[in-house]
Amino acid sequence: MTPEPRSVFVEPGGVRLHCLLWGDGGDPLILLPGLGHSAHVFRELAPALAAERRVAAVTPRAHGASATPGDGYTVATLAAELRGAMDALGMERAALVAHSFAGVVATRLAADHPERVSHVVYLDGIVDYAGRDRVVVRNPFPPPSRPLLGDAFQQREWLRRYVPGFWCEPLEADLAARAPAVEEIRRLELLYPVAAEVAAHPPPYGALCCPALALVAAESVESHFGWLDPADAVARRRAEEYLWGIRLPWRRAAVERFRREAPRGRVVEVPGGHYFFLSARDRVADEIRAFLLPPAPPDP
C-alpha cells in the first residue's frame, strides 16, 4: 500500500499553499505539479523517492487546496512563493522535480537563486510555448473540450479517455482536490497571463548553474491518441503524419535548445505520454535517483 503523506499548509507572502510531505531524513527534494494539477498527482512517484530523501510536493496558487489570490500571476511570483514554501518547510537548498509547465518556475528559481537549488529535473517540461498553438491547431484528432462544468463522474470519464497515460490513484486524488467548476474557470482566467508571459519569454536555461536533467516523453500513436480505433488504418496514418511530421520536430527543437543552452544539462527519453511519471513510475524514479547521486570520487 502506498504510504499516506502528511498534509500541511504554508503561507509564503500571505498566500496559503498546500503541501504533501513524505520521508523524514536525507536531502530535500521538491515536486512541482504542472498547470492544472495539485501535489496529489505525485502520490505514487514521491514514495519511490522518499527512502533516501525528505520529499515535499507543493501545490501552487490557484490549484487544488491552495489559495487563489486575485492578482500577481507571474513566473517571478510563482518562483518567489516556491522559495517561501521552502523557507517554511525548513528546506534551505533542495532538488526540484518539475512536471510540464512547472519547469518554467523551477528554471526561474534556479537561475535567480542558485544557492537554493542543487539539481533540476524536468518531467516533460522542456517546451517551446511560443510555438505550441501553431502545432496544436494542426492536430487531426483533438480530444473534445474538457467538461469543466460537468460533475465528478463526467470529469473522471473524460480524463480516463483522453489523458495520455492511464488512470490511477494519484489522478483520482488530484481530481478530488479540484475546486468547484465555477472556481476552476476563474482560476484558468487568472493563470492565462502566466502562459502568455512564458510564450513571450522562454526559460533562461543558460543561467542554470546546477546539473539539470530533462526526462522527455518518447511519444507514440498509442500514448498520444489512445482513443483512436486501432483498426482504423487511415486514422492511424494521419496520426503518424502529425506526430512525426509536425509535433516531433517542434518538440525536438525545444530539446535541442535546452541541450545548447543548459551548461550542465542532459536529456533522457522515456517511452510514454505527457504523464510518463505515472505510467513508467519506476523507470522515472530510477533516473531521478541516479541523477541525484553524488559524483564518484576520482580513482587514486
Tab-separated table of C-alpha atoms in Angstrom:
chain	number	residue	atom	x	y	z
A	1	MET	CA	0.000	0.000	0.000
A	2	THR	CA	1.272	3.473	-0.891
A	3	PRO	CA	2.127	5.379	2.313
A	4	GLU	CA	-0.193	8.269	3.133
A	5	PRO	CA	1.622	11.642	3.056
A	6	ARG	CA	1.449	14.295	5.738
A	7	SER	CA	-0.673	17.266	4.693
A	8	VAL	CA	0.414	20.789	5.726
A	9	PHE	CA	-0.211	24.381	4.714
A	10	VAL	CA	2.384	27.146	4.450
A	11	GLU	CA	1.827	30.852	3.775
A	12	PRO	CA	4.679	32.447	1.815
A	13	GLY	CA	3.891	36.123	1.331
A	14	GLY	CA	0.485	35.561	2.898
A	15	VAL	CA	-0.638	33.112	0.182
A	16	ARG	CA	-1.791	29.776	1.619
A	17	LEU	CA	-0.222	26.828	-0.238
A	18	HIS	CA	-0.981	23.155	0.307
A	19	CYS	CA	1.934	20.699	0.595
A	20	LEU	CA	2.214	16.917	0.905
A	21	LEU	CA	5.247	15.504	2.746
A	22	TRP	CA	6.965	12.108	2.623
A	23	GLY	CA	10.082	10.852	4.420
A	24	ASP	CA	11.874	12.211	7.449
A	25	GLY	CA	15.565	12.421	6.565
A	26	GLY	CA	18.015	12.995	3.774
A	27	ASP	CA	18.465	15.921	1.444
A	28	PRO	CA	15.293	17.814	0.488
A	29	LEU	CA	13.520	17.183	-2.816
A	30	ILE	CA	10.547	19.226	-4.016
A	31	LEU	CA	7.993	18.003	-6.560
A	32	LEU	CA	6.156	20.636	-8.623
A	33	PRO	CA	2.923	19.708	-10.442
A	34	GLY	CA	2.121	21.025	-13.892
A	35	LEU	CA	-0.579	23.509	-14.844
A	36	GLY	CA	-3.997	22.368	-13.649
A	37	HIS	CA	-2.698	19.795	-11.157
A	38	SER	CA	-2.078	19.595	-7.423
A	39	ALA	CA	0.509	17.894	-5.220
A	40	HIS	CA	-1.705	14.775	-5.224
A	41	VAL	CA	-0.532	13.874	-8.721
A	42	PHE	CA	2.778	12.737	-7.157
A	43	ARG	CA	1.226	10.280	-4.675
A	44	GLU	CA	2.988	7.334	-6.338
A	45	LEU	CA	6.264	8.889	-7.503
A	46	ALA	CA	7.027	10.612	-4.181
A	47	PRO	CA	7.147	7.459	-2.002
A	48	ALA	CA	9.535	5.890	-4.519
A	49	LEU	CA	11.941	8.780	-3.831
A	50	ALA	CA	11.375	9.223	-0.094
A	51	ALA	CA	13.539	6.353	1.170
A	52	GLU	CA	16.684	8.463	0.782
A	53	ARG	CA	15.234	11.981	0.817
A	54	ARG	CA	12.800	14.294	2.514
A	55	VAL	CA	10.185	14.895	-0.166
A	56	ALA	CA	7.616	17.698	-0.443
A	57	ALA	CA	5.063	18.215	-3.219
A	58	VAL	CA	3.885	21.840	-3.364
A	59	THR	CA	0.550	22.856	-4.875
A	60	PRO	CA	0.905	26.329	-6.446
A	61	ARG	CA	-1.592	29.141	-6.058
A	62	ALA	CA	-4.933	28.719	-7.868
A	63	HIS	CA	-4.660	24.915	-7.782
A	64	GLY	CA	-6.081	22.217	-5.523
A	65	ALA	CA	-6.430	23.287	-1.887
A	66	SER	CA	-4.095	26.286	-2.285
A	67	ALA	CA	-5.432	29.832	-2.175
A	68	THR	CA	-6.441	31.864	-5.231
A	69	PRO	CA	-5.275	35.488	-4.908
A	70	GLY	CA	-6.904	37.966	-7.241
A	71	ASP	CA	-3.655	39.199	-8.799
A	72	GLY	CA	0.101	38.603	-9.023
A	73	TYR	CA	0.126	35.866	-11.664
A	74	THR	CA	3.676	35.991	-12.995
A	75	VAL	CA	6.520	33.488	-13.196
A	76	ALA	CA	8.531	35.595	-10.758
A	77	THR	CA	5.701	35.478	-8.209
A	78	LEU	CA	5.302	31.708	-8.541
A	79	ALA	CA	9.063	31.250	-8.072
A	80	ALA	CA	9.085	33.589	-5.057
A	81	GLU	CA	6.215	31.665	-3.458
A	82	LEU	CA	8.056	28.399	-4.046
A	83	ARG	CA	11.122	29.864	-2.330
A	84	GLY	CA	8.907	30.988	0.549
A	85	ALA	CA	7.439	27.493	0.816
A	86	MET	CA	10.976	26.100	1.046
A	87	ASP	CA	11.694	28.527	3.881
A	88	ALA	CA	8.536	27.499	5.726
A	89	LEU	CA	9.377	23.811	5.314
A	90	GLY	CA	12.938	24.319	6.558
A	91	MET	CA	14.498	23.477	3.207
A	92	GLU	CA	17.467	25.776	2.695
A	93	ARG	CA	18.549	24.002	-0.501
A	94	ALA	CA	16.663	21.380	-2.485
A	95	ALA	CA	16.499	19.426	-5.714
A	96	LEU	CA	13.489	20.396	-7.847
A	97	VAL	CA	11.484	17.908	-9.928
A	98	ALA	CA	9.016	19.768	-12.143
A	99	HIS	CA	6.295	18.401	-14.417
A	100	SER	CA	5.286	20.235	-17.595
A	101	PHE	CA	4.675	23.977	-17.087
A	102	ALA	CA	6.237	23.868	-13.607
A	103	GLY	CA	9.599	23.515	-15.361
A	104	VAL	CA	9.381	27.242	-16.100
A	105	VAL	CA	9.053	28.040	-12.387
A	106	ALA	CA	11.886	25.670	-11.439
A	107	THR	CA	14.151	27.265	-14.053
A	108	ARG	CA	13.425	30.771	-12.787
A	109	LEU	CA	14.095	29.873	-9.153
A	110	ALA	CA	17.313	28.013	-10.023
A	111	ALA	CA	18.520	30.876	-12.236
A	112	ASP	CA	17.686	33.671	-9.773
A	113	HIS	CA	18.717	31.842	-6.580
A	114	PRO	CA	21.319	29.207	-7.466
A	115	GLU	CA	22.230	28.826	-3.795
A	116	ARG	CA	18.760	27.352	-3.136
A	117	VAL	CA	18.659	24.698	-5.887
A	118	SER	CA	21.021	21.711	-6.092
A	119	HIS	CA	19.501	19.992	-9.170
A	120	VAL	CA	16.597	20.433	-11.568
A	121	VAL	CA	14.715	17.519	-13.137
A	122	TYR	CA	12.184	18.279	-15.871
A	123	LEU	CA	9.343	15.782	-16.378
A	124	ASP	CA	8.367	16.530	-19.985
A	125	GLY	CA	8.933	20.179	-19.077
A	126	ILE	CA	11.147	21.343	-21.964
A	127	VAL	CA	8.553	23.076	-24.145
A	128	ASP	CA	8.508	25.832	-26.764
A	129	TYR	CA	5.361	27.596	-25.575
A	130	ALA	CA	5.645	30.259	-28.268
A	131	GLY	CA	5.117	27.651	-30.977
A	132	ARG	CA	2.660	25.417	-29.142
A	133	ASP	CA	-0.573	26.829	-30.573
A	134	ARG	CA	0.675	26.507	-34.154
A	135	VAL	CA	1.284	22.807	-33.546
A	136	VAL	CA	-1.835	22.003	-31.544
A	137	VAL	CA	-4.157	23.588	-34.121
A	138	ARG	CA	-2.901	21.081	-36.733
A	139	ASN	CA	-3.825	18.053	-34.626
A	140	PRO	CA	-6.124	15.927	-36.834
A	141	PHE	CA	-7.793	14.245	-33.838
A	142	PRO	CA	-8.034	16.727	-30.947
A	143	PRO	CA	-9.968	15.478	-27.928
A	144	PRO	CA	-13.270	17.210	-27.185
A	145	SER	CA	-13.183	20.082	-24.753
A	146	ARG	CA	-12.935	19.013	-21.152
A	147	PRO	CA	-16.335	19.267	-19.411
A	148	LEU	CA	-15.350	21.806	-16.757
A	149	LEU	CA	-18.990	22.358	-15.843
A	150	GLY	CA	-19.729	18.647	-15.555
A	151	ASP	CA	-19.957	16.626	-12.388
A	152	ALA	CA	-17.139	14.480	-10.975
A	153	PHE	CA	-18.258	11.442	-12.987
A	154	GLN	CA	-18.064	13.374	-16.291
A	155	GLN	CA	-14.664	14.769	-15.322
A	156	ARG	CA	-13.362	11.313	-14.463
A	157	GLU	CA	-14.647	9.715	-17.651
A	158	TRP	CA	-13.103	12.439	-19.821
A	159	LEU	CA	-9.742	12.111	-18.051
A	160	ARG	CA	-9.840	8.308	-18.271
A	161	ARG	CA	-10.341	8.512	-22.029
A	162	TYR	CA	-8.233	11.473	-23.095
A	163	VAL	CA	-5.367	11.952	-20.616
A	164	PRO	CA	-2.282	10.304	-22.184
A	165	GLY	CA	-1.249	7.547	-19.805
A	166	PHE	CA	-3.583	5.626	-17.560
A	167	TRP	CA	-5.995	6.277	-14.736
A	168	CYS	CA	-4.556	5.682	-11.283
A	169	GLU	CA	-4.942	6.698	-7.644
A	170	PRO	CA	-2.878	9.921	-7.958
A	171	LEU	CA	-5.134	11.223	-10.750
A	172	GLU	CA	-8.216	10.228	-8.759
A	173	ALA	CA	-6.902	12.139	-5.717
A	174	ASP	CA	-5.960	15.087	-7.922
A	175	LEU	CA	-9.477	15.186	-9.366
A	176	ALA	CA	-10.973	15.120	-5.862
A	177	ALA	CA	-8.814	18.131	-4.892
A	178	ARG	CA	-10.153	20.344	-7.677
A	179	ALA	CA	-12.309	23.322	-6.809
A	180	PRO	CA	-15.957	23.574	-7.954
A	181	ALA	CA	-16.342	24.217	-11.685
A	182	VAL	CA	-17.047	27.955	-11.438
A	183	GLU	CA	-13.902	28.446	-9.327
A	184	GLU	CA	-11.814	26.310	-11.709
A	185	ILE	CA	-12.871	28.525	-14.624
A	186	ARG	CA	-11.942	31.645	-12.638
A	187	ARG	CA	-8.558	30.092	-11.853
A	188	LEU	CA	-7.884	29.386	-15.536
A	189	GLU	CA	-8.635	33.012	-16.370
A	190	LEU	CA	-6.234	34.227	-13.668
A	191	LEU	CA	-3.485	31.872	-14.860
A	192	TYR	CA	-3.729	32.924	-18.516
A	193	PRO	CA	-1.230	35.833	-18.173
A	194	VAL	CA	1.447	33.423	-16.881
A	195	ALA	CA	1.100	31.275	-20.010
A	196	ALA	CA	1.288	34.389	-22.206
A	197	GLU	CA	4.400	35.570	-20.336
A	198	VAL	CA	6.191	32.273	-20.903
A	199	ALA	CA	5.349	32.271	-24.608
A	200	ALA	CA	6.950	35.716	-24.908
A	201	HIS	CA	9.955	34.994	-22.650
A	202	PRO	CA	11.428	31.469	-22.953
A	203	PRO	CA	13.016	29.948	-19.808
A	204	PRO	CA	16.654	31.042	-19.286
A	205	TYR	CA	18.371	27.639	-19.391
A	206	GLY	CA	21.711	29.340	-19.945
A	207	ALA	CA	21.533	30.809	-16.444
A	208	LEU	CA	21.339	27.404	-14.746
A	209	CYS	CA	24.375	26.724	-12.556
A	210	CYS	CA	23.236	23.344	-11.230
A	211	PRO	CA	23.022	19.986	-13.029
A	212	ALA	CA	19.777	19.651	-14.993
A	213	LEU	CA	18.101	16.501	-16.316
A	214	ALA	CA	15.322	16.656	-18.897
A	215	LEU	CA	13.227	13.482	-18.984
A	216	VAL	CA	11.335	13.732	-22.262
A	217	ALA	CA	8.339	11.684	-23.414
A	218	ALA	CA	9.090	9.405	-26.373
A	219	GLU	CA	5.593	9.683	-27.794
A	220	SER	CA	3.735	7.184	-29.940
A	221	VAL	CA	0.304	6.977	-31.546
A	222	GLU	CA	-0.798	4.841	-28.600
A	223	SER	CA	0.397	7.321	-25.959
A	224	HIS	CA	-0.854	10.446	-27.732
A	225	PHE	CA	-4.010	9.161	-29.458
A	226	GLY	CA	-5.105	6.370	-27.169
A	227	TRP	CA	-8.764	6.904	-28.039
A	228	LEU	CA	-8.360	6.085	-31.749
A	229	ASP	CA	-9.743	2.820	-33.134
A	230	PRO	CA	-6.689	0.529	-33.569
A	231	ALA	CA	-8.338	-0.999	-36.667
A	232	ASP	CA	-8.683	2.363	-38.451
A	233	ALA	CA	-5.599	2.359	-40.698
A	234	VAL	CA	-6.446	5.715	-42.301
A	235	ALA	CA	-6.756	7.458	-38.922
A	236	ARG	CA	-3.508	5.889	-37.737
A	237	ARG	CA	-1.648	7.123	-40.822
A	238	ARG	CA	-2.941	10.666	-40.290
A	239	ALA	CA	-1.965	10.488	-36.626
A	240	GLU	CA	1.544	9.327	-37.541
A	241	GLU	CA	1.929	12.117	-40.095
A	242	TYR	CA	1.037	14.661	-37.427
A	243	LEU	CA	3.252	13.142	-34.727
A	244	TRP	CA	6.361	12.584	-36.840
A	245	GLY	CA	5.985	15.462	-39.318
A	246	ILE	CA	4.679	18.286	-37.121
A	247	ARG	CA	4.738	17.555	-33.403
A	248	LEU	CA	8.073	15.729	-33.159
A	249	PRO	CA	10.124	18.454	-34.963
A	250	TRP	CA	8.600	21.077	-32.647
A	251	ARG	CA	9.459	19.031	-29.566
A	252	ARG	CA	12.967	18.225	-30.835
A	253	ALA	CA	13.718	21.894	-31.443
A	254	ALA	CA	12.887	22.699	-27.804
A	255	VAL	CA	15.077	19.841	-26.569
A	256	GLU	CA	17.972	20.955	-28.772
A	257	ARG	CA	17.700	24.468	-27.360
A	258	PHE	CA	17.972	23.020	-23.863
A	259	ARG	CA	20.997	20.945	-24.913
A	260	ARG	CA	22.717	24.009	-26.383
A	261	GLU	CA	21.995	26.401	-23.538
A	262	ALA	CA	21.950	24.460	-20.257
A	263	PRO	CA	25.633	24.291	-19.221
A	264	ARG	CA	25.215	21.055	-17.238
A	265	GLY	CA	22.129	19.656	-18.907
A	266	ARG	CA	21.405	16.181	-20.209
A	267	VAL	CA	18.380	14.595	-21.878
A	268	VAL	CA	16.853	11.124	-21.456
A	269	GLU	CA	13.825	9.859	-23.374
A	270	VAL	CA	11.178	7.825	-21.547
A	271	PRO	CA	8.549	5.907	-23.552
A	272	GLY	CA	5.032	7.155	-22.905
A	273	GLY	CA	2.942	10.286	-22.981
A	274	HIS	CA	2.979	13.527	-21.038
A	275	TYR	CA	2.260	11.669	-17.782
A	276	PHE	CA	5.026	9.075	-18.106
A	277	PHE	CA	5.943	9.654	-14.458
A	278	LEU	CA	2.684	7.811	-13.719
A	279	SER	CA	2.786	5.127	-16.404
A	280	ALA	CA	6.552	4.496	-16.019
A	281	ARG	CA	6.957	5.443	-12.363
A	282	ASP	CA	9.747	3.001	-11.532
A	283	ARG	CA	11.822	3.994	-14.560
A	284	VAL	CA	11.407	7.683	-13.718
A	285	ALA	CA	12.267	7.149	-10.048
A	286	ASP	CA	15.407	5.227	-11.050
A	287	GLU	CA	16.506	8.018	-13.406
A	288	ILE	CA	15.967	10.669	-10.728
A	289	ARG	CA	17.784	8.721	-8.014
A	290	ALA	CA	20.767	8.054	-10.281
A	291	PHE	CA	20.925	11.699	-11.320
A	292	LEU	CA	20.903	12.920	-7.722
A	293	LEU	CA	23.702	10.629	-6.574
A	294	PRO	CA	26.903	12.479	-5.618
A	295	PRO	CA	29.708	12.058	-8.175
A	296	ALA	CA	32.044	9.139	-7.564
A	297	PRO	CA	35.453	10.109	-6.188
A	298	PRO	CA	38.267	10.022	-8.762
A	299	ASP	CA	40.461	6.944	-8.953
A	300	PRO	CA	43.633	7.338	-6.879
